Every structure is written in C-alpha cells, then in structure tokens.
Coordinates of C-alpha atoms in Angstrom, one line a residue:
M1073 CA 0.3 -0.4 0.1
G1074 CA 1.1 3.7 -0.6
R1075 CA 1.4 6.6 2.0
I1076 CA -1.4 9.0 1.2
N1077 CA -0.2 11.8 2.9
K1078 CA -1.1 16.1 2.1
I1079 CA 1.6 17.5 1.4
Q1080 CA 3.9 19.7 -0.2
G1081 CA 5.6 19.1 -3.4
G1082 CA 9.4 19.9 -1.9
S1083 CA 8.7 17.7 0.8
A1084 CA 8.0 14.8 -1.1
F1085 CA 10.4 14.9 -3.4
L1086 CA 13.4 14.5 -0.7
S1087 CA 11.3 12.3 0.9
L1088 CA 11.0 10.1 -2.0
L1089 CA 14.5 10.7 -2.8
K1090 CA 15.6 9.5 1.0
D1091 CA 13.3 6.3 0.1
E1092 CA 15.2 5.6 -2.9
G1093 CA 18.9 5.3 -1.3
V1094 CA 19.4 8.8 -1.7
S1095 CA 22.0 9.8 0.9
H1096 CA 23.3 13.2 -0.3
M1097 CA 22.1 15.3 -2.3
F1098 CA 24.4 18.4 -4.5
G1099 CA 23.4 21.2 -5.8
N1100 CA 23.3 25.1 -6.9
P1101 CA 20.1 26.1 -6.0
G1102 CA 18.1 29.4 -7.1
T1103 CA 14.9 31.4 -6.8
T1104 CA 13.3 28.4 -9.0
E1105 CA 14.4 25.6 -6.2
L1106 CA 13.4 27.8 -3.0
P1107 CA 10.6 25.1 -1.9
V1108 CA 13.2 22.7 -1.4
M1109 CA 15.7 24.5 0.0
D1110 CA 12.9 25.6 2.6
A1111 CA 12.3 21.7 3.0
L1112 CA 16.0 21.0 2.8
G1113 CA 15.8 23.4 5.6
K1114 CA 13.1 21.1 8.3
Q1115 CA 14.8 17.7 8.0
S1116 CA 18.3 16.7 8.6
E1117 CA 18.2 13.1 7.2
L1118 CA 19.8 14.3 3.6
P1119 CA 22.8 16.4 3.8
Y1120 CA 22.6 19.3 0.5
I1121 CA 26.2 19.4 -0.5
L1122 CA 26.4 22.9 -2.4
G1123 CA 28.8 23.6 -4.9
L1124 CA 30.0 27.4 -6.5
Q1125 CA 29.4 25.8 -10.4
E1126 CA 27.1 23.6 -12.0
S1127 CA 30.2 21.3 -14.1
V1128 CA 31.8 21.0 -10.0
V1129 CA 27.9 20.2 -8.6
I1130 CA 27.9 17.1 -11.3
G1131 CA 31.4 15.9 -10.6
M1132 CA 30.8 15.8 -6.9
A1133 CA 27.8 14.0 -7.7
D1134 CA 29.4 11.5 -10.1
G1135 CA 32.3 10.6 -7.9
F1136 CA 30.3 9.7 -4.8
G1137 CA 28.1 7.7 -7.2
R1138 CA 30.3 6.0 -8.4
A1139 CA 32.9 5.5 -5.3
T1140 CA 29.8 3.9 -3.0
G1141 CA 27.8 2.8 -5.8
Q1142 CA 24.1 4.7 -4.6
L1143 CA 22.0 6.1 -6.8
T1144 CA 22.5 10.2 -5.9
A1145 CA 20.9 13.1 -6.6
C1146 CA 21.8 16.7 -7.7
N1147 CA 19.8 20.2 -8.8
V1148 CA 20.7 22.7 -11.2
H1149 CA 19.1 26.3 -11.7
V1150 CA 17.2 26.9 -14.6
A1151 CA 19.1 27.1 -18.4
P1152 CA 21.8 28.5 -17.8
G1153 CA 22.8 26.4 -15.1
L1154 CA 22.0 23.3 -17.1
G1155 CA 24.3 24.9 -19.9
N1156 CA 26.8 24.7 -17.8
A1157 CA 26.2 21.2 -16.3
M1158 CA 26.4 19.3 -19.8
G1159 CA 30.0 18.7 -19.8
A1160 CA 30.1 16.8 -16.7
I1161 CA 26.4 15.0 -17.7
Y1162 CA 28.4 13.8 -20.1
N1163 CA 30.9 12.2 -18.0
A1164 CA 28.4 11.0 -15.6
A1165 CA 26.5 8.8 -18.6
F1166 CA 30.2 7.3 -19.9
T1167 CA 31.1 6.1 -16.5
N1168 CA 27.6 4.9 -16.0
T1169 CA 26.7 6.8 -12.9
P1170 CA 23.0 6.2 -11.7
M1171 CA 22.1 9.7 -11.2
I1172 CA 18.9 12.1 -10.8
I1173 CA 19.8 15.4 -12.0
T1174 CA 17.2 18.0 -11.8
A1175 CA 16.3 21.0 -12.7
G1176 CA 14.2 24.4 -10.7
Q1177 CA 12.2 25.8 -14.0
Q1178 CA 9.9 28.8 -14.2
E1179 CA 6.6 28.6 -12.9
Q1180 CA 4.2 27.0 -15.8
G1181 CA 2.6 29.4 -17.7
H1182 CA 5.0 32.4 -16.9
G1183 CA 7.6 30.6 -19.1
L1184 CA 5.2 32.1 -21.8
T1185 CA 6.4 35.3 -20.9
E1186 CA 10.1 34.2 -21.6
P1187 CA 11.4 34.6 -18.5
V1188 CA 15.7 35.8 -17.6
L1189 CA 16.7 32.2 -17.8
Y1190 CA 14.4 30.5 -18.8
A1191 CA 14.1 28.0 -22.0
P1192 CA 12.4 24.4 -22.5
L1193 CA 14.6 22.0 -20.4
V1194 CA 14.3 18.5 -21.7
P1195 CA 15.7 18.8 -25.0
I1196 CA 18.6 20.6 -23.5
A1197 CA 19.2 17.5 -21.7
A1198 CA 17.8 14.7 -23.3
P1199 CA 21.2 14.3 -25.7
L1200 CA 22.9 12.9 -22.6
V1201 CA 20.6 11.1 -20.3
K1202 CA 18.8 7.8 -20.2
W1203 CA 15.1 9.5 -19.8
A1204 CA 14.4 13.7 -19.3
F1205 CA 10.8 14.2 -18.2
E1206 CA 9.2 17.9 -17.3
I1207 CA 7.0 17.4 -14.3
T1208 CA 3.7 19.0 -14.9
R1209 CA 1.2 17.8 -11.7
L1210 CA 1.9 17.0 -8.1
E1211 CA -0.1 14.1 -8.5
D1212 CA 2.2 12.4 -10.9
L1213 CA 5.4 13.8 -8.7
P1214 CA 6.0 10.3 -7.3
R1215 CA 5.8 7.8 -10.2
I1216 CA 8.1 10.0 -11.8
I1217 CA 10.9 10.2 -9.6
R1218 CA 10.3 6.2 -9.4
R1219 CA 10.4 5.6 -13.2
A1220 CA 13.9 8.1 -12.7
A1221 CA 15.6 5.6 -9.8
K1222 CA 14.7 2.9 -11.8
I1223 CA 16.5 3.7 -15.2
A1224 CA 19.1 5.3 -13.5
M1225 CA 20.0 1.7 -11.4
T1226 CA 19.0 -0.6 -14.1
P1227 CA 22.2 -1.7 -16.4
P1228 CA 23.5 0.4 -18.0
M1229 CA 23.5 2.5 -15.7
G1230 CA 23.5 6.3 -15.8
P1231 CA 21.6 9.7 -14.7
V1232 CA 17.9 10.3 -16.0
F1233 CA 16.7 14.5 -15.5
L1234 CA 13.5 15.5 -14.3
S1235 CA 12.7 19.2 -14.8
L1236 CA 10.7 21.1 -11.9
P1237 CA 8.2 23.7 -12.1
G1238 CA 7.8 26.5 -9.4
D1239 CA 4.9 26.4 -9.0
I1240 CA 4.8 22.3 -8.2
L1241 CA 7.0 22.4 -5.7
S1242 CA 5.7 25.0 -4.0
D1243 CA 1.7 23.4 -4.0
Q1244 CA 0.1 20.7 -1.7
A1245 CA -1.6 17.6 -2.1
G1246 CA -2.7 14.4 -1.3
I1247 CA -0.4 12.3 -2.9
D1248 CA 0.2 8.4 -2.8
L1249 CA 4.1 8.4 -2.7
G1250 CA 4.5 4.6 -3.4
S1251 CA 7.7 2.4 -3.2
K1252 CA 10.5 1.9 -4.5
T1253 CA 11.6 -1.3 -7.6
R1254 CA 14.7 -2.5 -8.8
I1255 CA 15.4 -4.5 -10.9
D1256 CA 17.2 -8.0 -10.5
T1257 CA 19.7 -7.8 -13.6
R1258 CA 22.3 -10.8 -12.1
V1259 CA 21.7 -12.5 -15.3
R1260 CA 23.7 -16.5 -15.3
P1261 CA 24.1 -17.4 -18.8
S1262 CA 22.6 -20.4 -20.6
D1263 CA 24.3 -24.3 -19.7
E1264 CA 24.7 -24.3 -23.6
A1265 CA 26.3 -20.8 -23.2
I1266 CA 28.8 -21.1 -21.1
E1267 CA 30.1 -24.7 -22.6
K1268 CA 30.7 -23.4 -25.9
L1269 CA 32.5 -20.3 -24.0
T1270 CA 34.4 -23.3 -22.1
A1271 CA 34.9 -25.3 -24.9
R1272 CA 36.5 -21.6 -26.8
L1273 CA 38.3 -21.1 -24.5
I1274 CA 39.9 -24.2 -23.4
K1275 CA 40.8 -24.3 -27.3
A1276 CA 42.7 -21.4 -26.8
K1277 CA 46.2 -20.9 -27.2
N1278 CA 46.7 -17.2 -26.4
P1279 CA 43.9 -15.7 -24.6
A1280 CA 43.4 -12.0 -24.3
I1281 CA 40.4 -10.2 -21.2
I1282 CA 39.6 -7.0 -22.2
A1283 CA 38.2 -5.9 -18.3
G1284 CA 35.6 -2.8 -17.8
N1285 CA 33.9 -1.5 -15.6
E1286 CA 31.6 -4.2 -15.2
I1287 CA 33.6 -5.9 -13.8
V1288 CA 33.4 -3.4 -10.8
T1289 CA 29.9 -3.2 -10.8
S1290 CA 29.1 -6.7 -10.5
N1291 CA 31.6 -7.2 -7.7
A1292 CA 33.5 -9.7 -10.1
L1293 CA 37.1 -8.2 -9.7
A1294 CA 38.6 -11.4 -7.7
E1295 CA 36.6 -13.8 -10.1
V1296 CA 37.9 -12.3 -13.6
A1297 CA 41.9 -11.9 -12.3
Q1298 CA 41.4 -16.3 -11.2
L1299 CA 40.0 -16.8 -14.7
A1300 CA 42.8 -14.9 -16.4
E1301 CA 45.1 -16.8 -14.6
T1302 CA 43.8 -20.2 -14.7
I1303 CA 43.5 -19.8 -18.5
G1304 CA 46.7 -17.8 -18.8
A1305 CA 45.1 -14.7 -20.9
A1306 CA 46.9 -11.6 -21.0
A1307 CA 44.7 -9.0 -18.9
Y1308 CA 43.9 -5.2 -20.4
Q1309 CA 42.1 -2.6 -19.2
Q1310 CA 39.2 -0.8 -21.8
T1311 CA 40.9 1.6 -24.2
I1312 CA 39.3 4.0 -22.5
A1313 CA 39.0 3.4 -18.6
F1314 CA 37.3 5.5 -15.9
G1315 CA 38.5 3.1 -12.9
A1316 CA 40.2 0.4 -11.6
H1317 CA 39.1 -2.4 -14.2
F1318 CA 41.1 -5.3 -13.2
L1319 CA 43.2 -6.3 -10.2
S1320 CA 46.8 -4.4 -10.8
G1321 CA 48.7 -7.4 -8.6
S1322 CA 47.5 -10.2 -10.9
P1323 CA 50.3 -11.1 -12.6
S1324 CA 47.6 -11.5 -15.3
Y1325 CA 47.4 -7.5 -15.4
V1326 CA 49.2 -5.9 -18.6
G1327 CA 48.2 -2.3 -18.1
G1328 CA 45.5 -0.5 -20.1
L1329 CA 45.2 -0.7 -24.3
S1330 CA 45.9 3.1 -26.0
R1331 CA 42.6 4.7 -28.0
G1332 CA 45.1 4.6 -30.7
Q1333 CA 44.1 2.3 -33.8
N1334 CA 47.6 1.5 -34.5
E1335 CA 49.0 1.0 -31.4
I1336 CA 45.5 -1.3 -30.3
L1337 CA 46.3 -3.4 -33.1
K1338 CA 50.0 -4.2 -32.2
A1339 CA 49.2 -5.1 -28.6
L1340 CA 46.1 -7.5 -29.4
D1341 CA 47.1 -9.0 -32.6
P1342 CA 48.8 -12.1 -31.3
Y1343 CA 45.9 -13.1 -29.5
D1344 CA 43.6 -15.8 -30.7
L1345 CA 41.4 -15.4 -28.8
L1346 CA 40.2 -11.3 -27.4
M1347 CA 37.5 -11.9 -24.4
F1348 CA 35.9 -8.0 -23.4
V1349 CA 34.0 -8.7 -20.1
G1350 CA 32.0 -6.1 -19.3
C1351 CA 33.6 -3.0 -20.9
T1352 CA 33.4 -0.7 -24.2
V1353 CA 35.1 -2.6 -27.2
L1354 CA 38.0 -0.9 -28.1
Q1355 CA 36.3 2.8 -28.6
T1356 CA 39.1 5.5 -30.2
S1357 CA 39.5 8.8 -30.0
V1358 CA 40.4 10.5 -33.8
A1359 CA 39.6 8.3 -37.3
S1360 CA 42.0 6.1 -38.7
K1361 CA 42.1 4.0 -41.6
V1362 CA 42.9 1.6 -39.2
V1363 CA 41.2 -1.5 -38.7
P1364 CA 41.8 -2.0 -34.3
M1365 CA 40.0 -5.3 -34.2
P1366 CA 42.6 -9.0 -35.1
Q1367 CA 40.9 -10.5 -38.0
N1368 CA 42.1 -14.1 -36.8
A1369 CA 41.1 -13.8 -33.4
T1370 CA 37.8 -15.4 -31.7
V1371 CA 35.7 -12.4 -30.1
V1372 CA 33.6 -13.1 -27.5
Q1373 CA 32.0 -10.4 -25.2
V1374 CA 29.8 -10.8 -21.4
G1375 CA 28.2 -8.1 -20.3
L1376 CA 24.7 -6.4 -20.0
N1377 CA 25.0 -3.4 -22.4
D1378 CA 22.8 -4.9 -25.1
W1379 CA 23.9 -1.5 -27.9
E1380 CA 27.8 -2.1 -26.7
I1381 CA 27.0 -5.6 -27.9
G1382 CA 28.2 -6.6 -31.5
K1383 CA 28.4 -2.4 -31.8
N1384 CA 30.6 -2.5 -34.1
Y1385 CA 32.5 -6.0 -34.3
P1386 CA 30.9 -9.0 -34.8
A1387 CA 31.1 -11.5 -31.8
D1388 CA 31.4 -14.8 -31.8
I1389 CA 29.7 -15.6 -28.6
A1390 CA 27.5 -12.8 -27.3
L1391 CA 26.6 -13.2 -23.7
H1392 CA 23.7 -10.5 -22.0
A1393 CA 24.7 -11.8 -18.6
D1394 CA 26.1 -10.2 -15.4
V1395 CA 29.7 -10.6 -15.4
G1396 CA 30.0 -11.9 -11.8
E1397 CA 27.1 -14.5 -12.6
T1398 CA 29.2 -15.5 -15.5
M1399 CA 32.5 -15.8 -13.5
K1400 CA 30.4 -18.3 -11.4
A1401 CA 29.3 -20.9 -14.0
L1402 CA 32.9 -21.0 -15.3
I1403 CA 34.9 -21.3 -12.3
P1404 CA 32.8 -22.9 -9.6

C-alpha cells in the first residue's frame, strides 16, 4: 500500500529521494529551487552539498556515486545552470553513474512570457541522459521519481533528468508516495552458452581479456582475475578506462590499452581469442583507416549493455549476462 499524505511538493520530492536510497544531495540552487531548499531546512537526514558551479556539482555527485555505487541526486538552476552542467553530465553518462539530475524551471505558464534564464530544459538534457521529463502535476511526482530512480539504477546505469517547475514544488496535495522498484539483473548464461564458451577458452592458445567497469559493479574483480590466471590470459583495461577495472596485482595484468588504432592492433594481434568483459569494445578518439580489431581472433563479449555488444565488431560468442554470475558459472 502506498502512503497518502497531504504534502508540499518540495517535501515530497525529498521524501521520495530518501526512500530511493539517496543519502546526499549535491546542488547549486536558485529561486526556482526555493521550495526544495525550504524543505531541506526542515529535515536533517539528507545533507545538501553546495557547489559554486554546476559542472562541479555534477562532478561531485558523479564521484560520490562511482565510489559508493549508490544512486545520487543533484540539482541545478534553470537553463544556464543546466547548460553549465552538460560537460559533466556527459562524463556521468560515459561512466554509467546512476544519478537523478533536476533543474528548477519557471512556474508553468510563466515560461510563455520568456522570463530571464528561461528555456525548455528537457531538449537540452535529453541527448545525454537515459530519460528526460518535465513534471506537470504534483500528483505525478511519485510515479516520475520512482521511474527515474528505476531507470538510473538499471544496467546500463546512468543519469536521468527531471525538470521541476516552481509551482509544482510549492503546491500541496494528498499524494501516494508509492514504493521503490529495483530490477535484479544478475543474469546467468544458459548451460549451453557456458559449455560453448568453456570449449572456446580451452581451445585458445593465446587468449586475452579486456576488462571494463561492469566487473566492478558486479563485484567480480577477484573472479575475473582468477579466470585470467586459470586460462593463462593476458588482461588489459579497456581503451578508455575511468577506474580500476582489473586487479593490478594479478600476474595476468598487462595494463591499459591505448586509444590509438595502430597501437591497439599491435597489442592485440598476437592473441587468438579476445574476451571483452563488461567493457566498451576498442573505443577510440581520432579517425584512422586502421581497423583495431585483429582479423583472425575469436571475439567473446559478456555484459549487460546490449547496445555495446556487437556494436562495431561482430562477436563469435555474445552473452547478455552479469559478469559476476558468468564467472561463477565458469569457475564453480
């Protein structure tokens, strides 16, 4: 059963964030966020971390989320504040950091007069987030916050954006706060897929593992290192690493891959099997006529990001699966 309360929008917003597991809120507020700031002052469970510039605010939330694995929340002020934040939002999307980003918007109807600092916010944020939406009824606030949190926390995780008009935050209504949803994505490959993968790994004379951040989010650092050591595979971090994606103390660890096509091909060409584990696949920076993927290697991909699997290079074995569960199946 949901909880029906007569509650102000700003207070409901904070209650929903806390129930979704948000422990800190980062922000740089303005006038459209005053109802939220007023509600923050009436409670002590959710600390507000103030930043002086929006890219710093998003960066703090990104770092906190990556370090803790928790859903984070941050708010910026209207269109210029969101614009200032866009580079840092790109980083949060790149690192798959689960984050609810909000911006206070002018009161509904007032935007028609084109007040200072006004612009439609959803089109600004939409290209870089998993979901972007503007709330138009206080009664919809719980459903929208619950959906935003669920989307942000479902792999591939990432930021979402909500535009919060000032009148929504100031209004009061009897609303059902509902309850949170988390999707268990610890998918285990089928027995047939594990048998096929095991046979390929045994057959490989010179395998290599390329490691990405899903190894960290599935708590499988030790297990992936054990697999590499068991099959005698060299282990690299993905071309554009943004954290420690493999245990550097493992004897299998070689280091990070370059983002240059020539260097990637030179490093990987000796291997007859390449196992990409929870990572981007040979992402590069500048254009080149050199194809970085070796032509004769067996390619294996394991992860939960369907968009990344087979995106640029075909995979001989492609598993939509949790890295940790896959390691448990390979090394019982």
